[in-house]
Short mmCIF file of C-alpha atoms and ligand atoms in Angstrom, two decimals:
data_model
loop_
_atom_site.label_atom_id
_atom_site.label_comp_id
_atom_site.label_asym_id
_atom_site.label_seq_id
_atom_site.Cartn_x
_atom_site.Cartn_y
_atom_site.Cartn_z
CA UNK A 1 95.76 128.90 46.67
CA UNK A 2 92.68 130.35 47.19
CA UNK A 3 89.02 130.17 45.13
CA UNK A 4 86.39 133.01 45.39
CA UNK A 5 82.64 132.72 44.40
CA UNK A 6 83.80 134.22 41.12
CA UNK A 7 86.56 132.15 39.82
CA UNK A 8 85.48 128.38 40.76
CA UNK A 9 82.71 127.34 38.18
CA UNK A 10 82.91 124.32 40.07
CA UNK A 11 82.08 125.57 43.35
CA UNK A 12 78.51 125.12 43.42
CA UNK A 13 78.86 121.30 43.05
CA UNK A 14 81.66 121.61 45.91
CA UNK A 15 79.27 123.31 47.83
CA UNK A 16 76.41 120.77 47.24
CA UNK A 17 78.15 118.25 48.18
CA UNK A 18 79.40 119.33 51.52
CA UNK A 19 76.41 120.48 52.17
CA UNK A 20 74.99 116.79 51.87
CA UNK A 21 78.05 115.27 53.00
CA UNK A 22 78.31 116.62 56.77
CA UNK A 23 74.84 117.23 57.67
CA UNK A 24 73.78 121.01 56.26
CA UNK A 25 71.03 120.48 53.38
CA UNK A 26 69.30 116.53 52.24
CA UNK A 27 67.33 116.20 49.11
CA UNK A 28 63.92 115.65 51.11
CA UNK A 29 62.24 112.01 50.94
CA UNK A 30 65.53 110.95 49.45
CA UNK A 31 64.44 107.43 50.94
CA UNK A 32 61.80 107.77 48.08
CA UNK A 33 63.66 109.33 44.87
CA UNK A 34 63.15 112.75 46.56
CA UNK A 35 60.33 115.72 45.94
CA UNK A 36 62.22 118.14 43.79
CA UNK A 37 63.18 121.16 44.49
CA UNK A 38 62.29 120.66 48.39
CA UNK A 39 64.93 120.19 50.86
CA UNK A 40 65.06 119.28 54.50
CA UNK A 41 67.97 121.20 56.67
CA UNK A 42 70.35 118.84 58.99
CA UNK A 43 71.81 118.98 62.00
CA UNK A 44 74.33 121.58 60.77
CA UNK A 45 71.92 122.93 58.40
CA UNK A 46 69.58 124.04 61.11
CA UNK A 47 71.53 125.90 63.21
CA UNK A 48 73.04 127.98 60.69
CA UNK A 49 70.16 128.92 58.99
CA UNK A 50 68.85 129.72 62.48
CA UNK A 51 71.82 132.23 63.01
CA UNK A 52 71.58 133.82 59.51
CA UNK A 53 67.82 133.99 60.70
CA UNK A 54 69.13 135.19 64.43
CA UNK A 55 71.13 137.73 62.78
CA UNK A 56 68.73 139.15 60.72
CA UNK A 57 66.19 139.76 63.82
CA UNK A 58 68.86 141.35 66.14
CA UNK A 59 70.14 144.00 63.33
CA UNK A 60 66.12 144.78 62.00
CA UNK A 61 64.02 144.15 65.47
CA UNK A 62 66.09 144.01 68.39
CA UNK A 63 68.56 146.24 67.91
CA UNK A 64 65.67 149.28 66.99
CA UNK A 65 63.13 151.22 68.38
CA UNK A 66 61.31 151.76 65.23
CA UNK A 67 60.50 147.86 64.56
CA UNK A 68 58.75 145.44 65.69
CA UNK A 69 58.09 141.64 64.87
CA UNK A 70 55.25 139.82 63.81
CA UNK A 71 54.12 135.59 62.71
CA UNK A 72 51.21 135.91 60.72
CA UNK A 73 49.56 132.73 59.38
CA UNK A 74 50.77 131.17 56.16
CA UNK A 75 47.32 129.84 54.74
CA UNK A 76 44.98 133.05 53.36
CA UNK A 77 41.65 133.49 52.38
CA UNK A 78 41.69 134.49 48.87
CA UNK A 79 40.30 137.86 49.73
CA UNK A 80 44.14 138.97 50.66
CA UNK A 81 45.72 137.94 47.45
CA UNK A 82 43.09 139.68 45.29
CA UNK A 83 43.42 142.98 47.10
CA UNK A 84 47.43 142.24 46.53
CA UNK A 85 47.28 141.82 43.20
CA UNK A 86 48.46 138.42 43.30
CA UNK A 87 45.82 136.44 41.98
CA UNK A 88 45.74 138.49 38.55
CA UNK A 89 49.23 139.44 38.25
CA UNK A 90 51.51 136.98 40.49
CA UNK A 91 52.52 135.17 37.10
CA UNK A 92 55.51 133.93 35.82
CA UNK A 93 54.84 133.23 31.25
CA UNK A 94 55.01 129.42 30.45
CA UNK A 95 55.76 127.99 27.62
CA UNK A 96 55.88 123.96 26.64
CA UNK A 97 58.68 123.04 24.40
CA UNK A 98 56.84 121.14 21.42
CA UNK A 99 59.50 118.16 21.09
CA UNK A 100 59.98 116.91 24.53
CA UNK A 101 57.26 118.56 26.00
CA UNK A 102 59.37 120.17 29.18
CA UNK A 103 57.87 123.18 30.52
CA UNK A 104 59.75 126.48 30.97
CA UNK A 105 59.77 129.55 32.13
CA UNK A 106 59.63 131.49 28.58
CA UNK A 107 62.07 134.52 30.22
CA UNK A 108 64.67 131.93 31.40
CA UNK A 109 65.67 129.78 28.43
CA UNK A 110 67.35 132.16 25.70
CA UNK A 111 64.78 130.29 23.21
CA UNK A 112 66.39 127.16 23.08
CA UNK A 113 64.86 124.32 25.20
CA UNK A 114 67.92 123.08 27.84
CA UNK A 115 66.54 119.69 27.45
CA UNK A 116 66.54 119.03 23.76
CA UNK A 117 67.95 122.13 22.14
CA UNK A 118 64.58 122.56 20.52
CA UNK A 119 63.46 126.48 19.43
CA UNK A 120 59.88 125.74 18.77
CA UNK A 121 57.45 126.30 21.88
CA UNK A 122 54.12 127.11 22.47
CA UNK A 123 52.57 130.54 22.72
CA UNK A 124 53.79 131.51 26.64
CA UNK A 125 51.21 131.69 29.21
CA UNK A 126 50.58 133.13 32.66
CA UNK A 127 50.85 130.95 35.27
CA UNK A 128 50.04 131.38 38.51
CA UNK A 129 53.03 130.98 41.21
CA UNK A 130 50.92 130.45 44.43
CA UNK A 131 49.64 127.43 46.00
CA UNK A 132 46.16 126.66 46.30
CA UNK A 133 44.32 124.40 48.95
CA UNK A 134 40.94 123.89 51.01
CA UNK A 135 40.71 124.76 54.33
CA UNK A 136 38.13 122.48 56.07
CA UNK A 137 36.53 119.59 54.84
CA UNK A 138 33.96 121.15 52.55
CA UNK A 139 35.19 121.81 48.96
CA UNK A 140 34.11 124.72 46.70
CA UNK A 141 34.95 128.77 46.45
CA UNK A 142 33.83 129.34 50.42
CA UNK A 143 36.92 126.84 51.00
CA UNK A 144 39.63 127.68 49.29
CA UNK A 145 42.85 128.94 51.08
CA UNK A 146 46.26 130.11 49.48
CA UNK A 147 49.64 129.25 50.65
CA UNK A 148 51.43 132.78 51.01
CA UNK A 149 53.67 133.29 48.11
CA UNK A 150 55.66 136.06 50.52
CA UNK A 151 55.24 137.17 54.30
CA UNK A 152 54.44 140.99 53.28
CA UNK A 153 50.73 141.16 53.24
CA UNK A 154 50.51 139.86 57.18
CA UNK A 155 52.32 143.15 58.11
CA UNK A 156 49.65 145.14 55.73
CA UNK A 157 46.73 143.41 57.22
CA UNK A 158 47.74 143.90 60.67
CA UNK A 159 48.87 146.92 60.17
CA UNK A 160 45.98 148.46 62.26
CA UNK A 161 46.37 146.13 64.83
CA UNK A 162 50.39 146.87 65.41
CA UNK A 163 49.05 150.36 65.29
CA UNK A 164 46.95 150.00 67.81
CA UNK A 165 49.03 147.94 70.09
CA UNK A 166 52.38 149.25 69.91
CA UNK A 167 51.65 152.99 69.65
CA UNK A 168 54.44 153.53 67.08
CA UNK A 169 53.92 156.06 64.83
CA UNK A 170 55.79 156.58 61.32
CA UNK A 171 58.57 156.35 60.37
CA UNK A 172 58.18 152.39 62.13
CA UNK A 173 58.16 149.10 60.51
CA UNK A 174 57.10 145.07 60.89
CA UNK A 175 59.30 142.55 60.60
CA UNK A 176 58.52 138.98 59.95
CA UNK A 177 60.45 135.93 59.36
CA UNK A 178 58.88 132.59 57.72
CA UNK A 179 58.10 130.24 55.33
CA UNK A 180 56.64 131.36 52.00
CA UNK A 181 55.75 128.90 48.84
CA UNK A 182 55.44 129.62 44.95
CA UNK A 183 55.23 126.89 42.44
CA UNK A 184 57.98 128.01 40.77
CA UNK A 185 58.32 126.78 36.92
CA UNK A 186 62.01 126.28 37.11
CA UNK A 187 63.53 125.83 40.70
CA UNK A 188 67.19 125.73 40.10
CA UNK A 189 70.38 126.07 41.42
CA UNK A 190 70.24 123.97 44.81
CA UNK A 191 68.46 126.18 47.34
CA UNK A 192 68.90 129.45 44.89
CA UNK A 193 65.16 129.10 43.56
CA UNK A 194 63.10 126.32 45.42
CA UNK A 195 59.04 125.86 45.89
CA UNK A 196 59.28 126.24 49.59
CA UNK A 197 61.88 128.90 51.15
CA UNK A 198 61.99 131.43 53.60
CA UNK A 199 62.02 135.09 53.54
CA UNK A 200 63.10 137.71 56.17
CA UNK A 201 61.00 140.59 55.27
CA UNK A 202 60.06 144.06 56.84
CA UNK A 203 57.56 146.50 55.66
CA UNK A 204 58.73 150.17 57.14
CA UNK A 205 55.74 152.79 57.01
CA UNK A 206 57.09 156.43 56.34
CA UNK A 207 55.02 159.30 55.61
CA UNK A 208 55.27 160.05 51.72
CA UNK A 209 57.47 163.10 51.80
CA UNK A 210 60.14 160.90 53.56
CA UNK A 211 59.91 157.72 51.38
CA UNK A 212 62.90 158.55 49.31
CA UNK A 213 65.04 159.17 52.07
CA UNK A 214 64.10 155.64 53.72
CA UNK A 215 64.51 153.89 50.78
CA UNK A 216 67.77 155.64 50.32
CA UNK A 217 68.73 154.02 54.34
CA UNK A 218 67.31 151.14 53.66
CA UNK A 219 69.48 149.94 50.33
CA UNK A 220 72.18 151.19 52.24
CA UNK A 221 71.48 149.10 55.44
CA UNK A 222 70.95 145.80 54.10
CA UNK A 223 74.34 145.90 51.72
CA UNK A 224 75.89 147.05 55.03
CA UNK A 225 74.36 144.01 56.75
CA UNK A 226 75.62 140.93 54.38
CA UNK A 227 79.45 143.10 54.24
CA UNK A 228 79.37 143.30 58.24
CA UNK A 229 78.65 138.90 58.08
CA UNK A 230 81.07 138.36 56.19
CA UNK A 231 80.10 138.53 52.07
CA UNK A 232 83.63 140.01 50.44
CA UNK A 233 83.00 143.40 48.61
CA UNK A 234 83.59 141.99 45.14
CA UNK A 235 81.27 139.70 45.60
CA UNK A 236 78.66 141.77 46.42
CA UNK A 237 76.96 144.76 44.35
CA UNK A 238 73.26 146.96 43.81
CA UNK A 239 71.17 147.03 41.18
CA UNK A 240 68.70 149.57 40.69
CA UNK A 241 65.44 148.38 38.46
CA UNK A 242 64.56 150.24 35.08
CA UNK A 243 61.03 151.42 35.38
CA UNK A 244 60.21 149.20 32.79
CA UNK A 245 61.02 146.10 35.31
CA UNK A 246 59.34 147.02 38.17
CA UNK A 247 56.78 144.88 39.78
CA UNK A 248 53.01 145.89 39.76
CA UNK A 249 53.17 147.49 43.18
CA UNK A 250 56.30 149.13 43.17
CA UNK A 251 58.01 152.70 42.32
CA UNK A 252 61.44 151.90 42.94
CA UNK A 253 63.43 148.52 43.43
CA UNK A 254 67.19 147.53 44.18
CA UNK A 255 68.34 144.13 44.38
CA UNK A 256 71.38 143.51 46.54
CA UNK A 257 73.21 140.67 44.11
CA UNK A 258 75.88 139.05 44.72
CA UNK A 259 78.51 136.70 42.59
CA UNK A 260 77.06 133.16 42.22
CA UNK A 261 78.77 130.83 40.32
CA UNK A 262 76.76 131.51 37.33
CA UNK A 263 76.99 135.13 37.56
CA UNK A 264 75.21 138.11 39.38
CA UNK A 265 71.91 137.41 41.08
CA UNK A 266 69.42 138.79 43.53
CA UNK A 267 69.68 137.78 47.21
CA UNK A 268 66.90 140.53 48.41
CA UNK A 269 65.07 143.08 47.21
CA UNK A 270 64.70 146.81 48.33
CA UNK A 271 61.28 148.46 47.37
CA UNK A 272 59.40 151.83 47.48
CA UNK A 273 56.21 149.97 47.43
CA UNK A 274 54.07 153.62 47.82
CA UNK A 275 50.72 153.17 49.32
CA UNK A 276 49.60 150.60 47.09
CA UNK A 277 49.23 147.69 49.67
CA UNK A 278 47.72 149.86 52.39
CA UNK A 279 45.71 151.59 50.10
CA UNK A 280 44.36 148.32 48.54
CA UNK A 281 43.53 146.61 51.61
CA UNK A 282 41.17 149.54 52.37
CA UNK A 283 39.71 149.76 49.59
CA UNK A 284 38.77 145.62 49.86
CA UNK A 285 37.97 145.46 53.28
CA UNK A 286 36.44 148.75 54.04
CA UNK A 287 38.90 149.45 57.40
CA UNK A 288 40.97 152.03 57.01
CA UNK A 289 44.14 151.90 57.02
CA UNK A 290 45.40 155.43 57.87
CA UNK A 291 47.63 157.18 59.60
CA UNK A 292 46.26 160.18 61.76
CA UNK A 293 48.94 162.47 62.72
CA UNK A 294 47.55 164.04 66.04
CA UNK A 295 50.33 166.62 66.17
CA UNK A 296 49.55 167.67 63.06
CA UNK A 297 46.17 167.16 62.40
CA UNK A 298 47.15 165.33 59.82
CA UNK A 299 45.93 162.05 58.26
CA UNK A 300 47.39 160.08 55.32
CA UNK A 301 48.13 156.52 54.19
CA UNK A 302 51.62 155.83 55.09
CA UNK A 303 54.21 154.48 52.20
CA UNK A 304 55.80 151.09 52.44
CA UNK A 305 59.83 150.34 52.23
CA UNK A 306 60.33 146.88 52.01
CA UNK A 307 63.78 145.18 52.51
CA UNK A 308 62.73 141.46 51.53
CA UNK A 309 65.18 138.78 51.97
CA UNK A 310 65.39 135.24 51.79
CA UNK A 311 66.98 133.71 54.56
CA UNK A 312 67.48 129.79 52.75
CA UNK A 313 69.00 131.80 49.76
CA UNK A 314 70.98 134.14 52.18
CA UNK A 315 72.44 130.82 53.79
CA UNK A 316 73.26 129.40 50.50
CA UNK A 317 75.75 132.82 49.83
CA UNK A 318 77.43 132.72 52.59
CA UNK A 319 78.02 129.17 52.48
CA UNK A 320 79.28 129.79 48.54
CA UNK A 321 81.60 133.12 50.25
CA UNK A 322 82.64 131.24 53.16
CA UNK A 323 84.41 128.15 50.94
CA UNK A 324 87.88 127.84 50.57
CA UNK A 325 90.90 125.72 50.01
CA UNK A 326 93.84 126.21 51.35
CA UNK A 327 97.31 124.31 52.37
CA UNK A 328 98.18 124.36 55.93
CA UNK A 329 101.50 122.43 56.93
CA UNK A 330 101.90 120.78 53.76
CA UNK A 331 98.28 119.36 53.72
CA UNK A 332 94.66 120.84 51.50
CA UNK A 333 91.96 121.53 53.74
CA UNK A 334 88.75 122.48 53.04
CA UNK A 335 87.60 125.39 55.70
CA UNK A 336 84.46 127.56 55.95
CA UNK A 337 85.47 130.72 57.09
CA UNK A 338 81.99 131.75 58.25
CA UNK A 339 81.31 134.80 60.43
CA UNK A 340 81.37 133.55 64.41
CA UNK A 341 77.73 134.34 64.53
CA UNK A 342 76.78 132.48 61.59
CA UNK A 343 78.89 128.90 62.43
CA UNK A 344 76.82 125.97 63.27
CA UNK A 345 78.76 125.36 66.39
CA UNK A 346 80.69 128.01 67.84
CA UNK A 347 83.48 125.69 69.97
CA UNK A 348 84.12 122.30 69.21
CA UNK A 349 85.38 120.39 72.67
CA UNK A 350 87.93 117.54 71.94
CA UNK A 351 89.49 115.10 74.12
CA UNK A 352 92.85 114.27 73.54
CA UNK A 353 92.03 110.45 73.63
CA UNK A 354 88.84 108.42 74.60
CA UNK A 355 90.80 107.51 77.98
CA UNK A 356 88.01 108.05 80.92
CA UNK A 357 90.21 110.43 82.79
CA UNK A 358 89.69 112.99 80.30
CA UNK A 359 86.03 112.47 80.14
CA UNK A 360 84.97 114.13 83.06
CA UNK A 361 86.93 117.21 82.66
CA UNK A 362 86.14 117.54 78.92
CA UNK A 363 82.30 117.27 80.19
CA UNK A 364 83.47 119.88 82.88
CA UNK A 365 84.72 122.36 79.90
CA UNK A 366 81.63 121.59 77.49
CA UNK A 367 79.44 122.60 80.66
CA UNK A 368 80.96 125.88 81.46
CA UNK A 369 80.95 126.68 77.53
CA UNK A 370 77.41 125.41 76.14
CA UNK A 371 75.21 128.13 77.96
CA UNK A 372 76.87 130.64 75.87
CA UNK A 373 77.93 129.03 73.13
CA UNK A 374 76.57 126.01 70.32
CA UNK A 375 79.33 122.93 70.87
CA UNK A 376 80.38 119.96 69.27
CA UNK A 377 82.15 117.46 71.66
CA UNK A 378 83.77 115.40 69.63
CA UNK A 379 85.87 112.19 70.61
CA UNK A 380 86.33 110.03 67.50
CA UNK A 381 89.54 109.63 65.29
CA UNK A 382 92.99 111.52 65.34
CA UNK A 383 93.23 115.42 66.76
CA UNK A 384 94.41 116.20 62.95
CA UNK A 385 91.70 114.69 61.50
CA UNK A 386 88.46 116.65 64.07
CA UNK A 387 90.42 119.67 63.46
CA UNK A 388 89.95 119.46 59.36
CA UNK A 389 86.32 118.17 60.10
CA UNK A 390 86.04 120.95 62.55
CA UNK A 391 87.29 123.60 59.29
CA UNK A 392 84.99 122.11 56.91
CA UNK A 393 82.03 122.83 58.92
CA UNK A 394 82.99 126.29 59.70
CA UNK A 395 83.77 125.77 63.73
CA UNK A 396 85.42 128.98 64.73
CA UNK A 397 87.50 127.23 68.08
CA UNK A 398 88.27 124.01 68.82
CA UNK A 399 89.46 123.40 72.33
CA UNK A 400 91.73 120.86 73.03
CA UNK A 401 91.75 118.81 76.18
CA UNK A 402 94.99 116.57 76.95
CA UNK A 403 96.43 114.90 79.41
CA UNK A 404 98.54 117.98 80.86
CA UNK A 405 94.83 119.48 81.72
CA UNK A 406 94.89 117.20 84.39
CA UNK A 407 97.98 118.96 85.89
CA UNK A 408 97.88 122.39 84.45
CA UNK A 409 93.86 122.61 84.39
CA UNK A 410 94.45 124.53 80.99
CA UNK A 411 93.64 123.74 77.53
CA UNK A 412 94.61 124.60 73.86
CA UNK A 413 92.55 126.81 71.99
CA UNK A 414 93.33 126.24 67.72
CA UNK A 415 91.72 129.18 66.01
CA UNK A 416 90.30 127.95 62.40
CA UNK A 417 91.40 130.71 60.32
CA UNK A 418 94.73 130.60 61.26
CA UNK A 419 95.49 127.43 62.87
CA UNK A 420 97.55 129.15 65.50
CA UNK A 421 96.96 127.41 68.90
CA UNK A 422 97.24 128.94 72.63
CA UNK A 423 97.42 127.78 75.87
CA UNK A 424 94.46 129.09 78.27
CA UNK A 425 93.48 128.31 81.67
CA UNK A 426 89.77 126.62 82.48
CA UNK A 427 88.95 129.74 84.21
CA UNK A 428 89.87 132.37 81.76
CA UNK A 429 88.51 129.83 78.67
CA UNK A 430 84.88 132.04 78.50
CA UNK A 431 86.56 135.10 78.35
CA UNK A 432 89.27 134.40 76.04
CA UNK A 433 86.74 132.99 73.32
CA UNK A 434 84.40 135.76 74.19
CA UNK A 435 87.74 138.22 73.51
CA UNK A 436 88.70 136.41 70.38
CA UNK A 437 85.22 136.26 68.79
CA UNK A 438 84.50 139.46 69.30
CA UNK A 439 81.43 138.97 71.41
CA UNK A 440 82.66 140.47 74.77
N1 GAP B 1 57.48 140.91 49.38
C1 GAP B 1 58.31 141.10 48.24
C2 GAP B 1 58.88 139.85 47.77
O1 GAP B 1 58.49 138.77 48.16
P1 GAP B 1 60.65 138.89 46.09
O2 GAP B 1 61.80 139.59 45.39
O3 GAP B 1 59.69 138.11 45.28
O4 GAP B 1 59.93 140.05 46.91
C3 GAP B 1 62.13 138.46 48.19
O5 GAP B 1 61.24 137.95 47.22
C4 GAP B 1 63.29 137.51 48.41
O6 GAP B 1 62.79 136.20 48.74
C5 GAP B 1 64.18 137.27 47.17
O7 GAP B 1 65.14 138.30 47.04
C6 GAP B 1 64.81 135.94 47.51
O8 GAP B 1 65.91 136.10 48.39
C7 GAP B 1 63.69 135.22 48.23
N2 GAP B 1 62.97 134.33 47.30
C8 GAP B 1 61.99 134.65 46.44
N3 GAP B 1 61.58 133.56 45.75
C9 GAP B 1 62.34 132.53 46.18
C10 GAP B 1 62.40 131.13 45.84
N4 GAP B 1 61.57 130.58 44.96
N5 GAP B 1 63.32 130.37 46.48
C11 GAP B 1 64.15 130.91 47.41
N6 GAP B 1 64.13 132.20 47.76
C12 GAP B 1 63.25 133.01 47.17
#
């Protein structure tokens, strides 16, 4: 018995509450009613949103020639999100419901207010997504500073500087990973839509004959990238903007979606964004931002393909793909089938018993696997029950260590998905789970 992301309209709260329960996502300052719509990431919660993170950088940096990686600042002068467009047009339409008074977004309701089931609202108006502060202790216009409401524009501002440095020439892009904030109207749906997130984005500079093509590669490469970790086909689809619902900068836009429990949604965006940031930022600051073909003799202002992701929201799918119920031996369990590379631990170690002749050669195994690998070493409660806490938390191997080690210096190795269990020596453990996982 089996549920997919589809057919479980009760899988979000399922998800939610493991998430809570064993250490992936809190509700931050719970100790004080908690801050909606902000959440803190746990012990589990940090390493896998470090691999989906991990992940990302190996397939769009590491593993290229053509891309390279950048940390820009979060806090802007407001110079940047003028020549972006965001401070006129980086708007969501808000509208106060005139019974209770809740406010909405005006495109997200259907007309009826979810609170009260009033239909009568105010005229909608724009609001402004990003977050404004001072930077320094003086107040006024000189002052004020913007939380970024994405990561592009560091890769647009900088892009003379990468030029400069790196000597890459188009086609080449910038990748960045990091925090971006909006002041969203509705955050919803756990860590779906939240004020605070993080995007994976990377802005890939082609010149304009060839944009089509790229963007062609690039829809292609990121729906490749969620199928290859592990998102299941049918739960996964593109969806190509009308012109009429394209954003202010952009000439073409898919969204890679995928099946949430309340239907279709976007987990990243794929856009032909022409040469309207590049050209912008010229314009503002008076550098150029060109590209000077020297072949050629050619100079134009390169066009932008941007795969943006989200890495929290990312985490939050395949958390929602990986869940699953199943009966092993007569018993439920609850097991996250997560890719290897995406687990929070990798290998959990587990003494047979808490008898101290086990210790020191379960500390011997846990040594010989945790400079490859992220391990749990686990000693409390039955071997049944750390396996099942082991599946609910997505741990690929567990590695058994019982009293016949001490003899036989070989240990059992239970596979998650299936449950089968083999018998491997010390020596060979690394390159068995190396074998197994794929990673060899
Ligand atoms: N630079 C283009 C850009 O930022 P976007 O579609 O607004 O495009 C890209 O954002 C991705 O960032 C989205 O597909 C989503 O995964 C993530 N994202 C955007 N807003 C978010 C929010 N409020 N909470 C969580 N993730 C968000």
């Amino acid at each position: 018995m089996e549920s997919t992301p589809t057919s479980d309209p009760a899988l979000l709260e399922k998800v939610t509450n493991l998430a809570k329960r064993r250490g992936f996502i809190f509700q931050s300052a719970e100790i004080y009613g908690g801050f909606r719509s902000t959440y803190d990431y746990g012990p589990l919660g940090v390493n896998m949103l470090r691999n989906v993170k991990q992940a990302w950088w190996r397939t769009m940096v590491q593993g290229r020639t053509d891309v390279v990686g950048l940390d820009a600042a979060i806090l802007g002068p407001p110079a940047v999100w003028a020549a972006s467009g965001h401070l006129e047009t980086f708007t969501d339409p808000l509208v106060d419901c005139k019974k209770c008074k809740e406010r909405w977004r005006e495109d997200k309701i259907d007309g009826v207010c979810p609170n009260c089931g009033s239909t009568e609202f105010t005229e909608p108006r724009a609001f402004n997504l990003m977050f404004k502060t001072q930077a320094g202790p003086v107040e006024g216009d000189g002052a004020t500073a913007y939380l970024r409401p994405e990561t592009a524009q560091g890769m647009f501002t900088n892009f003379a500087n990468v030029l400069a440095t790196t000597r890459k020439r188009p086609p080449f892009g910038i990748a960045q990973i990091g925090k971006s904030f909006r002041n969203e109207i509705t955050p919803q749906n756990f860590v779906f839509r939240t004020r605070e997130f993080e995007q994976m984005e990377m802005e890939y500079f082609v010149a304009p004959v060839e944009a089509d093509e790229w963007y062609r590669y690039w829809v292609q490469a990121r729906y490749d990238w969620y199928l290859d970790l592990g998102i299941p086909e049918q739960s996964l689809r593109l969806h190509e903007h009308a012109p009429e619902d394209l954003s202010h900068y952009s000439r073409a836009t898919t969204d890679v979606e995928f099946a949430f429990p309340w239907g279709w949604d976007e987990l990243e965006g794929i856009a032909n964004r022409g040469d309207y940031d590049l050209t912008q930022h010229s314009n503002a600051s008076g550098t150029k931002l060109e590209y000077f073909d020297q072949a050629t003799g050619e100079r134009y202002t390169p066009y932008v393909i941007e795969p943006a992701a989200g890495a929290t929201r990312a985490m939050m799918a395949f958390l929602l793909a990986a869940y699953h119920e199943d009966v092993v031996e007569g018993e439920s369990r609850t097991v996250l089938r997560l890719d290897w590379r995406l687990a929070p631990h990798q290998v959990a170690v587990l003494p047979l018993s808490k008898k101290p002749e086990l210790e020191s050669v379960s500390r011997e195994v846990l040594a010989a696997l945790q400079p490859h690998f992220m391990c749990d070493y686990d000693v409390t409660q039955s071997i049944g029950r750390r396996y099942r806490r082991q599946d609910e938390v997505g741990t690929p191997y567990c590695v058994t260590v019982d009293f016949d080690t001490l003899e036989d210096r070989a240990v059992t190795v239970r596979d998650r998905d299936t449950t089968a269990q083999v018998r491997v020596a010390i020596d060979d453990l690394l390159t068995t789970i190396r074998t197994r996982s794929g990673t060899s």
